[in-house]
mmCIF file of C-alpha atoms in Angstrom:
data_model
loop_
_atom_site.group_PDB
_atom_site.id
_atom_site.type_symbol
_atom_site.label_atom_id
_atom_site.label_comp_id
_atom_site.label_asym_id
_atom_site.label_seq_id
_atom_site.Cartn_x
_atom_site.Cartn_y
_atom_site.Cartn_z
ATOM 1 C CA UNK A 209 -0.034 0.095 -0.026
ATOM 2 C CA UNK A 210 1.297 3.446 -0.987
ATOM 3 C CA UNK A 211 1.374 6.284 1.518
ATOM 4 C CA UNK A 212 1.774 9.867 0.673
ATOM 5 C CA UNK A 213 3.261 12.140 3.413
ATOM 6 C CA UNK A 214 2.321 15.652 2.728
ATOM 7 C CA UNK A 215 2.372 19.028 4.527
ATOM 8 C CA UNK A 216 6.105 18.887 5.260
ATOM 9 C CA UNK A 217 7.403 22.290 6.251
ATOM 10 C CA UNK A 218 11.007 21.076 6.071
ATOM 11 C CA UNK A 219 12.217 17.713 4.601
ATOM 12 C CA UNK A 220 15.787 16.709 5.362
ATOM 13 C CA UNK A 221 16.829 14.071 2.716
ATOM 14 C CA UNK A 222 20.497 13.751 2.959
ATOM 15 C CA UNK A 223 20.618 13.444 -0.896
ATOM 16 C CA UNK A 224 23.143 15.579 -2.513
ATOM 17 C CA UNK A 225 20.795 16.274 -5.613
ATOM 18 C CA UNK A 226 17.526 16.770 -3.621
ATOM 19 C CA UNK A 227 18.976 18.530 -0.656
ATOM 20 C CA UNK A 228 16.613 20.105 1.894
ATOM 21 C CA UNK A 229 13.088 20.692 0.605
ATOM 22 C CA UNK A 230 10.268 23.040 1.789
ATOM 23 C CA UNK A 231 6.518 22.370 1.272
ATOM 24 C CA UNK A 232 7.406 18.958 0.433
ATOM 25 C CA UNK A 233 6.043 15.346 0.203
ATOM 26 C CA UNK A 234 7.423 11.740 0.225
ATOM 27 C CA UNK A 235 5.637 8.670 -1.008
ATOM 28 C CA UNK A 236 6.259 5.356 0.693
ATOM 29 C CA UNK A 237 5.360 2.094 -1.274
ATOM 30 C CA UNK A 238 5.815 -1.064 0.792
ATOM 31 C CA UNK A 239 9.300 -0.777 2.633
ATOM 32 C CA UNK A 240 10.721 1.715 0.156
ATOM 33 C CA UNK A 241 10.564 5.456 -0.762
ATOM 34 C CA UNK A 242 8.839 5.744 -4.098
ATOM 35 C CA UNK A 243 9.012 9.443 -4.741
ATOM 36 C CA UNK A 244 10.171 12.657 -3.193
ATOM 37 C CA UNK A 245 9.449 16.300 -4.221
ATOM 38 C CA UNK A 246 7.224 19.284 -3.946
ATOM 39 C CA UNK A 247 3.795 18.765 -2.132
ATOM 40 C CA UNK A 248 2.054 20.217 -5.193
ATOM 41 C CA UNK A 249 3.379 17.613 -7.442
ATOM 42 C CA UNK A 250 2.836 14.641 -5.188
ATOM 43 C CA UNK A 251 1.303 11.480 -7.073
ATOM 44 C CA UNK A 252 -1.819 9.879 -5.660
ATOM 45 C CA UNK A 253 -1.428 7.027 -3.113
ATOM 46 C CA UNK A 254 -3.664 4.679 -1.276
ATOM 47 C CA UNK A 255 -3.311 6.740 2.138
ATOM 48 C CA UNK A 256 -2.562 10.349 2.712
ATOM 49 C CA UNK A 257 -1.073 11.580 5.865
ATOM 50 C CA UNK A 258 -0.880 15.388 6.340
ATOM 51 C CA UNK A 259 1.806 16.264 8.913
ATOM 52 C CA UNK A 260 0.565 19.969 9.047
ATOM 53 C CA UNK A 261 3.749 21.876 8.862
ATOM 54 C CA UNK A 262 6.037 19.556 10.712
ATOM 55 C CA UNK A 263 9.625 18.601 9.856
ATOM 56 C CA UNK A 264 10.416 15.337 8.425
ATOM 57 C CA UNK A 265 13.731 13.603 8.386
ATOM 58 C CA UNK A 266 15.232 10.096 7.835
ATOM 59 C CA UNK A 267 14.984 7.880 11.019
ATOM 60 C CA UNK A 268 17.890 7.877 13.275
ATOM 61 C CA UNK A 269 20.503 5.208 12.588
ATOM 62 C CA UNK A 270 21.945 3.966 15.834
ATOM 63 C CA UNK A 271 25.160 2.208 14.803
ATOM 64 C CA UNK A 272 26.507 1.453 18.270
ATOM 65 C CA UNK A 273 24.461 -0.291 20.986
ATOM 66 C CA UNK A 274 24.803 -3.167 23.445
ATOM 67 C CA UNK A 275 21.270 -4.256 24.176
ATOM 68 C CA UNK A 276 21.761 -7.998 24.905
ATOM 69 C CA UNK A 277 22.155 -7.834 28.883
ATOM 70 C CA UNK A 278 20.594 -8.372 32.135
ATOM 71 C CA UNK A 279 21.178 -6.783 35.501
ATOM 72 C CA UNK A 280 21.701 -3.040 36.645
ATOM 73 C CA UNK A 281 24.626 -0.906 37.331
ATOM 74 C CA UNK A 282 22.959 1.918 39.126
ATOM 75 C CA UNK A 283 25.388 1.697 42.064
ATOM 76 C CA UNK A 284 28.423 1.996 39.763
ATOM 77 C CA UNK A 285 26.831 5.095 37.967
ATOM 78 C CA UNK A 286 26.234 6.492 41.493
ATOM 79 C CA UNK A 287 29.745 5.924 42.504
ATOM 80 C CA UNK A 288 31.061 7.565 39.357
ATOM 81 C CA UNK A 289 28.895 10.589 39.824
ATOM 82 C CA UNK A 290 30.483 10.831 43.232
ATOM 83 C CA UNK A 291 34.000 10.990 41.783
ATOM 84 C CA UNK A 292 35.039 7.448 41.181
ATOM 85 C CA UNK A 293 36.677 6.962 37.725
ATOM 86 C CA UNK A 294 35.117 4.739 34.911
ATOM 87 C CA UNK A 295 36.940 1.334 34.659
ATOM 88 C CA UNK A 296 36.408 -1.123 31.705
ATOM 89 C CA UNK A 297 36.317 -3.914 34.422
ATOM 90 C CA UNK A 298 32.642 -2.946 35.404
ATOM 91 C CA UNK A 299 31.549 -4.918 32.172
ATOM 92 C CA UNK A 300 32.077 -8.175 34.254
ATOM 93 C CA UNK A 301 29.055 -7.231 36.487
ATOM 94 C CA UNK A 302 26.864 -7.301 33.455
ATOM 95 C CA UNK A 303 28.506 -10.429 32.180
ATOM 96 C CA UNK A 304 27.513 -12.267 35.458
ATOM 97 C CA UNK A 305 23.936 -11.104 35.239
ATOM 98 C CA UNK A 306 23.629 -11.831 31.531
ATOM 99 C CA UNK A 307 24.891 -15.363 31.974
ATOM 100 C CA UNK A 308 22.530 -16.019 34.868
ATOM 101 C CA UNK A 309 19.499 -14.726 32.879
ATOM 102 C CA UNK A 310 17.084 -16.843 30.890
ATOM 103 C CA UNK A 311 16.510 -16.495 27.094
ATOM 104 C CA UNK A 312 13.014 -15.239 27.898
ATOM 105 C CA UNK A 313 14.474 -12.392 30.153
ATOM 106 C CA UNK A 314 17.285 -11.374 27.705
ATOM 107 C CA UNK A 315 14.624 -11.286 24.865
ATOM 108 C CA UNK A 316 12.240 -9.181 26.787
ATOM 109 C CA UNK A 317 14.988 -6.642 27.566
ATOM 110 C CA UNK A 318 15.974 -6.440 23.925
ATOM 111 C CA UNK A 319 12.350 -5.935 22.934
ATOM 112 C CA UNK A 320 11.949 -3.114 25.449
ATOM 113 C CA UNK A 321 15.042 -1.244 24.498
ATOM 114 C CA UNK A 322 14.370 -1.562 20.879
ATOM 115 C CA UNK A 323 10.717 -0.440 21.159
ATOM 116 C CA UNK A 324 11.857 2.350 23.271
ATOM 117 C CA UNK A 325 14.441 3.420 20.647
ATOM 118 C CA UNK A 326 11.998 3.299 17.799
ATOM 119 C CA UNK A 327 9.350 5.313 19.688
ATOM 120 C CA UNK A 328 11.910 8.165 19.644
ATOM 121 C CA UNK A 329 12.645 7.977 15.938
ATOM 122 C CA UNK A 330 15.401 5.240 15.790
ATOM 123 C CA UNK A 331 14.486 3.131 12.680
ATOM 124 C CA UNK A 332 17.736 1.290 12.109
ATOM 125 C CA UNK A 333 19.758 -0.445 15.098
ATOM 126 C CA UNK A 334 23.073 -2.175 15.396
ATOM 127 C CA UNK A 335 23.790 -4.170 18.540
ATOM 128 C CA UNK A 336 26.508 -6.116 19.851
ATOM 129 C CA UNK A 337 27.219 -9.446 21.800
ATOM 130 C CA UNK A 338 29.956 -8.994 24.473
ATOM 131 C CA UNK A 339 28.150 -9.803 27.837
ATOM 132 C CA UNK A 340 28.369 -13.713 27.472
ATOM 133 C CA UNK A 341 32.167 -14.203 26.774
ATOM 134 C CA UNK A 342 31.703 -17.899 26.684
ATOM 135 C CA UNK A 343 31.126 -19.808 23.386
ATOM 136 C CA UNK A 344 27.588 -20.741 24.515
ATOM 137 C CA UNK A 345 26.784 -17.304 25.923
ATOM 138 C CA UNK A 346 28.035 -15.472 22.915
ATOM 139 C CA UNK A 347 26.233 -17.674 20.581
ATOM 140 C CA UNK A 348 23.102 -17.134 22.657
ATOM 141 C CA UNK A 349 23.376 -13.385 22.530
ATOM 142 C CA UNK A 350 23.938 -13.391 18.808
ATOM 143 C CA UNK A 351 20.946 -15.425 17.968
ATOM 144 C CA UNK A 352 18.706 -13.420 20.334
ATOM 145 C CA UNK A 353 20.061 -10.060 18.916
ATOM 146 C CA UNK A 354 19.272 -11.303 15.378
ATOM 147 C CA UNK A 355 15.436 -11.462 16.106
ATOM 148 C CA UNK A 356 15.253 -7.748 17.144
ATOM 149 C CA UNK A 357 18.118 -5.674 15.818
ATOM 150 C CA UNK A 358 18.723 -4.788 12.319
ATOM 151 C CA UNK A 359 22.535 -5.745 12.392
ATOM 152 C CA UNK A 360 24.373 -7.775 14.947
ATOM 153 C CA UNK A 361 28.217 -7.470 15.806
ATOM 154 C CA UNK A 362 30.310 -9.980 17.537
ATOM 155 C CA UNK A 363 31.987 -8.490 20.390
ATOM 156 C CA UNK A 364 33.559 -11.641 22.211
ATOM 157 C CA UNK A 365 36.469 -9.261 22.573
ATOM 158 C CA UNK A 366 34.815 -6.977 25.016
ATOM 159 C CA UNK A 367 36.922 -7.770 28.176
ATOM 160 C CA UNK A 368 38.982 -10.501 29.272
ATOM 161 C CA UNK A 369 37.024 -12.611 31.764
ATOM 162 C CA UNK A 370 38.296 -12.432 35.441
ATOM 163 C CA UNK A 371 40.804 -15.173 36.307
ATOM 164 C CA UNK A 372 41.151 -15.931 32.615
ATOM 165 C CA UNK A 373 44.612 -15.664 30.762
ATOM 166 C CA UNK A 374 44.273 -13.028 28.182
ATOM 167 C CA UNK A 375 46.146 -14.712 25.309
ATOM 168 C CA UNK A 376 44.184 -17.946 25.845
ATOM 169 C CA UNK A 377 41.106 -16.020 25.857
ATOM 170 C CA UNK A 378 42.048 -14.401 22.549
ATOM 171 C CA UNK A 379 42.627 -17.632 21.041
ATOM 172 C CA UNK A 380 39.174 -18.873 22.203
ATOM 173 C CA UNK A 381 37.770 -15.657 20.757
ATOM 174 C CA UNK A 382 39.586 -16.221 17.352
ATOM 175 C CA UNK A 383 38.742 -20.025 17.319
ATOM 176 C CA UNK A 384 35.638 -21.817 18.706
ATOM 177 C CA UNK A 385 33.690 -18.439 19.681
ATOM 178 C CA UNK A 386 34.222 -16.987 16.273
ATOM 179 C CA UNK A 387 33.310 -20.366 14.606
ATOM 180 C CA UNK A 388 30.112 -20.544 16.436
ATOM 181 C CA UNK A 389 28.884 -16.968 16.221
ATOM 182 C CA UNK A 390 30.015 -16.108 12.773
ATOM 183 C CA UNK A 391 26.988 -17.497 10.851
ATOM 184 C CA UNK A 392 24.650 -15.266 13.021
ATOM 185 C CA UNK A 393 26.416 -11.735 12.727
ATOM 186 C CA UNK A 394 27.562 -9.367 10.063
ATOM 187 C CA UNK A 395 30.262 -7.666 12.041
ATOM 188 C CA UNK A 396 33.092 -8.209 14.547
ATOM 189 C CA UNK A 397 34.429 -5.625 17.115
ATOM 190 C CA UNK A 398 37.282 -5.326 19.619
ATOM 191 C CA UNK A 399 37.817 -3.215 22.782
ATOM 192 C CA UNK A 400 41.253 -1.943 22.011
ATOM 193 C CA UNK A 401 41.876 -0.220 25.077
ATOM 194 C CA UNK A 402 44.067 -0.284 28.353
ATOM 195 C CA UNK A 403 42.368 -2.755 30.601
ATOM 196 C CA UNK A 404 40.921 -4.711 27.730
ATOM 197 C CA UNK A 405 42.798 -5.734 24.762
ATOM 198 C CA UNK A 406 46.323 -4.429 23.431
ATOM 199 C CA UNK A 407 47.174 -3.790 19.753
ATOM 200 C CA UNK A 408 48.445 -7.298 18.877
ATOM 201 C CA UNK A 409 45.436 -8.949 20.599
ATOM 202 C CA UNK A 410 43.018 -6.742 18.908
ATOM 203 C CA UNK A 411 44.727 -7.180 15.511
ATOM 204 C CA UNK A 412 44.402 -11.070 15.964
ATOM 205 C CA UNK A 413 40.866 -10.742 16.675
ATOM 206 C CA UNK A 414 40.190 -8.333 13.704
ATOM 207 C CA UNK A 415 42.354 -10.721 11.235
ATOM 208 C CA UNK A 416 40.512 -13.814 12.317
ATOM 209 C CA UNK A 417 36.984 -12.109 11.892
ATOM 210 C CA UNK A 418 38.118 -10.760 8.500
ATOM 211 C CA UNK A 419 39.037 -14.256 7.316
ATOM 212 C CA UNK A 420 35.396 -15.409 8.148
ATOM 213 C CA UNK A 421 34.116 -12.599 5.860
ATOM 214 C CA UNK A 422 32.931 -10.261 8.799
ATOM 215 C CA UNK A 423 33.015 -6.508 8.568
ATOM 216 C CA UNK A 424 35.327 -4.893 11.127
ATOM 217 C CA UNK A 425 34.689 -2.329 13.765
ATOM 218 C CA UNK A 426 36.804 -1.106 16.545
ATOM 219 C CA UNK A 427 36.025 0.465 20.127
ATOM 220 C CA UNK A 428 39.164 2.833 20.449
ATOM 221 C CA UNK A 429 40.563 5.794 21.949
ATOM 222 C CA UNK A 430 37.990 5.985 24.760
ATOM 223 C CA UNK A 431 39.927 6.022 28.076
ATOM 224 C CA UNK A 432 43.068 7.830 26.562
ATOM 225 C CA UNK A 433 45.439 7.917 23.550
ATOM 226 C CA UNK A 434 46.082 4.558 21.926
ATOM 227 C CA UNK A 435 46.321 2.357 18.820
ATOM 228 C CA UNK A 436 42.739 1.939 18.149
ATOM 229 C CA UNK A 437 42.209 4.618 15.357
ATOM 230 C CA UNK A 438 45.480 3.508 13.831
ATOM 231 C CA UNK A 439 44.462 -0.153 13.904
ATOM 232 C CA UNK A 440 40.954 0.559 12.622
ATOM 233 C CA UNK A 441 42.407 2.345 9.548
ATOM 234 C CA UNK A 442 44.923 -0.319 8.906
ATOM 235 C CA UNK A 443 42.468 -3.102 8.922
ATOM 236 C CA UNK A 444 39.888 -1.068 6.860
ATOM 237 C CA UNK A 445 37.311 -1.180 9.592
ATOM 238 C CA UNK A 446 33.990 0.395 8.795
ATOM 239 C CA UNK A 447 34.044 2.488 11.986
ATOM 240 C CA UNK A 448 36.134 3.258 15.020
ATOM 241 C CA UNK A 449 33.992 4.164 17.905
ATOM 242 C CA UNK A 450 34.454 6.469 20.789
ATOM 243 C CA UNK A 451 37.380 8.662 19.445
ATOM 244 C CA UNK A 452 37.504 10.533 22.775
ATOM 245 C CA UNK A 453 41.295 11.068 22.695
ATOM 246 C CA UNK A 454 42.808 11.734 19.278
ATOM 247 C CA UNK A 455 46.127 12.871 18.182
ATOM 248 C CA UNK A 456 46.608 14.944 14.977
ATOM 249 C CA UNK A 457 47.997 11.732 13.397
ATOM 250 C CA UNK A 458 44.762 10.005 14.285
ATOM 251 C CA UNK A 459 42.753 12.608 12.584
ATOM 252 C CA UNK A 460 44.946 12.666 9.557
ATOM 253 C CA UNK A 461 44.706 8.713 9.289
ATOM 254 C CA UNK A 462 40.866 8.833 9.385
ATOM 255 C CA UNK A 463 40.801 11.687 6.806
ATOM 256 C CA UNK A 464 42.792 9.484 4.471
ATOM 257 C CA UNK A 465 40.565 6.483 4.978
ATOM 258 C CA UNK A 466 36.976 5.153 4.601
ATOM 259 C CA UNK A 467 36.697 4.519 8.342
ATOM 260 C CA UNK A 468 34.015 6.501 9.981
ATOM 261 C CA UNK A 469 34.826 8.309 13.410
ATOM 262 C CA UNK A 470 31.617 7.334 15.335
ATOM 263 C CA UNK A 471 31.084 9.519 18.593
ATOM 264 C CA UNK A 472 29.229 8.497 21.533
ATOM 265 C CA UNK A 473 28.692 11.658 23.429
ATOM 266 C CA UNK A 474 26.181 10.415 25.925
ATOM 267 C CA UNK A 475 28.899 7.742 27.249
ATOM 268 C CA UNK A 476 31.327 10.650 27.453
ATOM 269 C CA UNK A 477 28.972 12.609 29.624
ATOM 270 C CA UNK A 478 28.099 9.461 31.866
ATOM 271 C CA UNK A 479 31.732 8.634 32.249
ATOM 272 C CA UNK A 480 32.883 12.161 32.688
ATOM 273 C CA UNK A 481 35.286 12.011 29.892
ATOM 274 C CA UNK A 482 35.985 15.032 27.718
ATOM 275 C CA UNK A 483 33.821 15.280 24.602
ATOM 276 C CA UNK A 484 35.519 14.606 21.417
ATOM 277 C CA UNK A 485 37.215 17.433 19.386
ATOM 278 C CA UNK A 486 34.712 17.017 16.511
ATOM 279 C CA UNK A 487 35.444 20.241 14.708
ATOM 280 C CA UNK A 488 39.095 18.876 14.046
ATOM 281 C CA UNK A 489 37.518 15.836 12.503
ATOM 282 C CA UNK A 490 34.941 17.561 10.406
ATOM 283 C CA UNK A 491 37.244 20.228 9.274
ATOM 284 C CA UNK A 492 39.798 17.547 7.983
ATOM 285 C CA UNK A 493 36.884 15.997 5.975
ATOM 286 C CA UNK A 494 36.419 12.681 8.244
ATOM 287 C CA UNK A 495 33.085 11.091 8.083
ATOM 288 C CA UNK A 496 31.553 11.279 11.484
ATOM 289 C CA UNK A 497 28.551 9.459 12.966
ATOM 290 C CA UNK A 498 26.830 9.789 16.173
ATOM 291 C CA UNK A 499 25.384 6.829 18.101
ATOM 292 C CA UNK A 500 23.863 6.133 21.563
ATOM 293 C CA UNK A 501 26.065 3.324 22.848
ATOM 294 C CA UNK A 502 23.005 2.210 24.791
ATOM 295 C CA UNK A 503 24.329 -0.117 27.400
ATOM 296 C CA UNK A 504 23.804 -0.562 31.238
ATOM 297 C CA UNK A 505 27.264 0.609 32.506
ATOM 298 C CA UNK A 506 28.498 3.691 30.583
ATOM 299 C CA UNK A 507 25.630 5.031 28.581
ATOM 300 C CA UNK A 508 22.126 3.942 29.569
ATOM 301 C CA UNK A 509 20.154 5.893 26.974
ATOM 302 C CA UNK A 510 18.476 5.196 23.736
ATOM 303 C CA UNK A 511 17.786 8.740 22.918
ATOM 304 C CA UNK A 512 19.527 9.668 19.669
ATOM 305 C CA UNK A 513 17.792 13.090 19.971
ATOM 306 C CA UNK A 514 19.867 13.657 23.250
ATOM 307 C CA UNK A 515 23.033 12.748 21.340
ATOM 308 C CA UNK A 516 22.288 15.321 18.628
ATOM 309 C CA UNK A 517 21.297 17.924 21.169
ATOM 310 C CA UNK A 518 24.709 17.298 23.024
ATOM 311 C CA UNK A 519 26.651 17.478 19.872
ATOM 312 C CA UNK A 520 25.118 20.841 18.971
ATOM 313 C CA UNK A 521 25.101 22.527 22.424
ATOM 314 C CA UNK A 522 28.354 21.219 23.817
ATOM 315 C CA UNK A 523 30.385 20.023 20.871
ATOM 316 C CA UNK A 524 29.795 22.826 18.495
ATOM 317 C CA UNK A 525 28.267 20.936 15.636
ATOM 318 C CA UNK A 526 25.694 22.562 13.688
ATOM 319 C CA UNK A 527 22.210 21.171 13.657
ATOM 320 C CA UNK A 528 22.646 20.002 10.187
ATOM 321 C CA UNK A 529 25.966 18.335 10.771
ATOM 322 C CA UNK A 530 24.484 16.662 13.845
ATOM 323 C CA UNK A 531 21.402 15.402 12.180
ATOM 324 C CA UNK A 532 23.561 14.147 9.358
ATOM 325 C CA UNK A 533 25.763 12.295 11.572
ATOM 326 C CA UNK A 534 23.054 10.647 13.507
ATOM 327 C CA UNK A 535 21.290 9.457 10.215
ATOM 328 C CA UNK A 536 23.624 9.334 7.161
ATOM 329 C CA UNK A 537 26.704 9.011 9.269
ATOM 330 C CA UNK A 538 25.421 6.149 10.975
ATOM 331 C CA UNK A 539 24.504 4.548 7.819
ATOM 332 C CA UNK A 540 28.013 4.990 6.380
ATOM 333 C CA UNK A 541 29.465 3.411 9.638
ATOM 334 C CA UNK A 542 27.420 0.373 8.684
ATOM 335 C CA UNK A 543 28.446 0.824 5.096
ATOM 336 C CA UNK A 544 24.890 0.931 3.780
ATOM 337 C CA UNK A 545 23.419 3.414 1.131
ATOM 338 C CA UNK A 546 19.870 2.639 1.447
ATOM 339 C CA UNK A 547 19.209 4.187 5.000
ATOM 340 C CA UNK A 548 19.844 7.445 6.751
ATOM 341 C CA UNK A 549 18.630 9.179 3.526
ATOM 342 C CA UNK A 550 15.211 9.688 1.913
ATOM 343 C CA UNK A 551 15.105 9.270 -1.867
ATOM 344 C CA UNK A 552 13.449 7.064 -4.391
ATOM 345 C CA UNK A 553 14.702 3.461 -3.590
ATOM 346 C CA UNK A 554 15.945 3.917 0.037
ATOM 347 C CA UNK A 555 14.224 2.152 2.868
ATOM 348 C CA UNK A 556 11.078 3.811 3.944
ATOM 349 C CA UNK A 557 12.428 4.952 7.562
ATOM 350 C CA UNK A 558 10.755 8.328 8.250
ATOM 351 C CA UNK A 559 10.857 10.384 11.361
ATOM 352 C CA UNK A 560 8.280 13.308 11.787
ATOM 353 C CA UNK A 561 9.012 15.972 14.422
ATOM 354 C CA UNK A 562 6.532 17.825 16.216
ATOM 355 C CA UNK A 563 8.273 20.996 15.401
ATOM 356 C CA UNK A 564 8.513 22.867 12.047
ATOM 357 C CA UNK A 565 12.464 22.291 11.619
ATOM 358 C CA UNK A 566 15.184 20.119 12.957
ATOM 359 C CA UNK A 567 16.686 23.114 14.727
ATOM 360 C CA UNK A 568 14.222 22.551 17.422
ATOM 361 C CA UNK A 569 16.014 19.419 18.614
ATOM 362 C CA UNK A 570 18.706 21.729 19.980
ATOM 363 C CA UNK A 571 16.616 24.882 20.428
ATOM 364 C CA UNK A 572 14.107 22.754 22.690
ATOM 365 C CA UNK A 573 16.557 20.486 24.543
ATOM 366 C CA UNK A 574 15.008 17.648 26.366
ATOM 367 C CA UNK A 575 11.562 18.030 24.984
ATOM 368 C CA UNK A 576 10.262 14.779 23.304
ATOM 369 C CA UNK A 577 9.744 15.755 19.742
ATOM 370 C CA UNK A 578 8.903 12.626 17.879
ATOM 371 C CA UNK A 579 5.403 12.932 16.448
ATOM 372 C CA UNK A 580 5.395 9.998 14.005
ATOM 373 C CA UNK A 581 7.666 7.080 12.807
ATOM 374 C CA UNK A 582 7.766 4.715 9.828
ATOM 375 C CA UNK A 583 10.147 2.000 9.974
ATOM 376 C CA UNK A 584 10.591 0.011 6.654
ATOM 377 C CA UNK A 585 7.442 1.436 5.559
ATOM 378 C CA UNK A 586 5.433 0.360 8.631
ATOM 379 C CA UNK A 587 3.895 3.045 10.903
ATOM 380 C CA UNK A 588 5.143 2.625 14.553
ATOM 381 C CA UNK A 589 3.457 5.648 16.174
#
């Protein structure tokens, strides 16, 4: 069934030829966009939805989440707000709770968080394993994630389980764990950071995953300067995520590559890290994405609008830059060209704001502005 969305005051297409349109309309046919243009020229459709002067943009593309988990880390968050520093080792608390949870409990949590994200305009979601850290639990996480997320990433190299030899654990990740999980995922990731995996261990994980045909991603440069960005570029990773601490050499390497710098500002606020120097990245021509990093320890939010607002008000991105990073940037971090954009042939992922322009995302911080959402052509709210 074809649906024409009309009465659009401002249409953000993220398409170089279409640009930003005023008094526009969009036609959805099944799960694809069929037509985009001036409202006066809109073709007939089976259903007409008049958004009465509201702004329309592509749905948020959240390219970095950790939604397969159980348990709660409120106490850790409270301690951090009292002055204790963030440490990667807190992941082990969630690992214990996740291993102890039933499939039904994990699935319920996944559904809840995906539904929460969609209700706020997120229409495409990547999520990771990484709270199982055994062959059986990582396989379970991957298969459950595949039921609810659009793309799944293997993150067996999230943390070395306490009491385990690091090199032996890397051998497990690169061997039996990867063999079990690979048929159920698209990507592999590694936490290349002090307290997690060093450069050689991270390279081994990425090399093994690449041989399995998986796309590569990297957690890098979150807690301090390190090899994560350089390794991601060397391995042609689609994205290096966090990028909180960057050197000029890191920025130059990203600018000369196809690797997207995915920034996670909600995580930086929650862990009281400095916000990334995004202007240096943008001025160098680096492709930037924004993502929520929704997880129970360091960034327990599914609100992409909050990330956009933070990027504008505190990181000095323009509204247009931040919206693009949270839509098209996320698509590029997943190496997709049919999401994060509204043009004929793209996936019918549409976000309608209860405001006349996207500027209101930063102009009215904290105000819920999602008015309607279509995900793959199906209206969600």
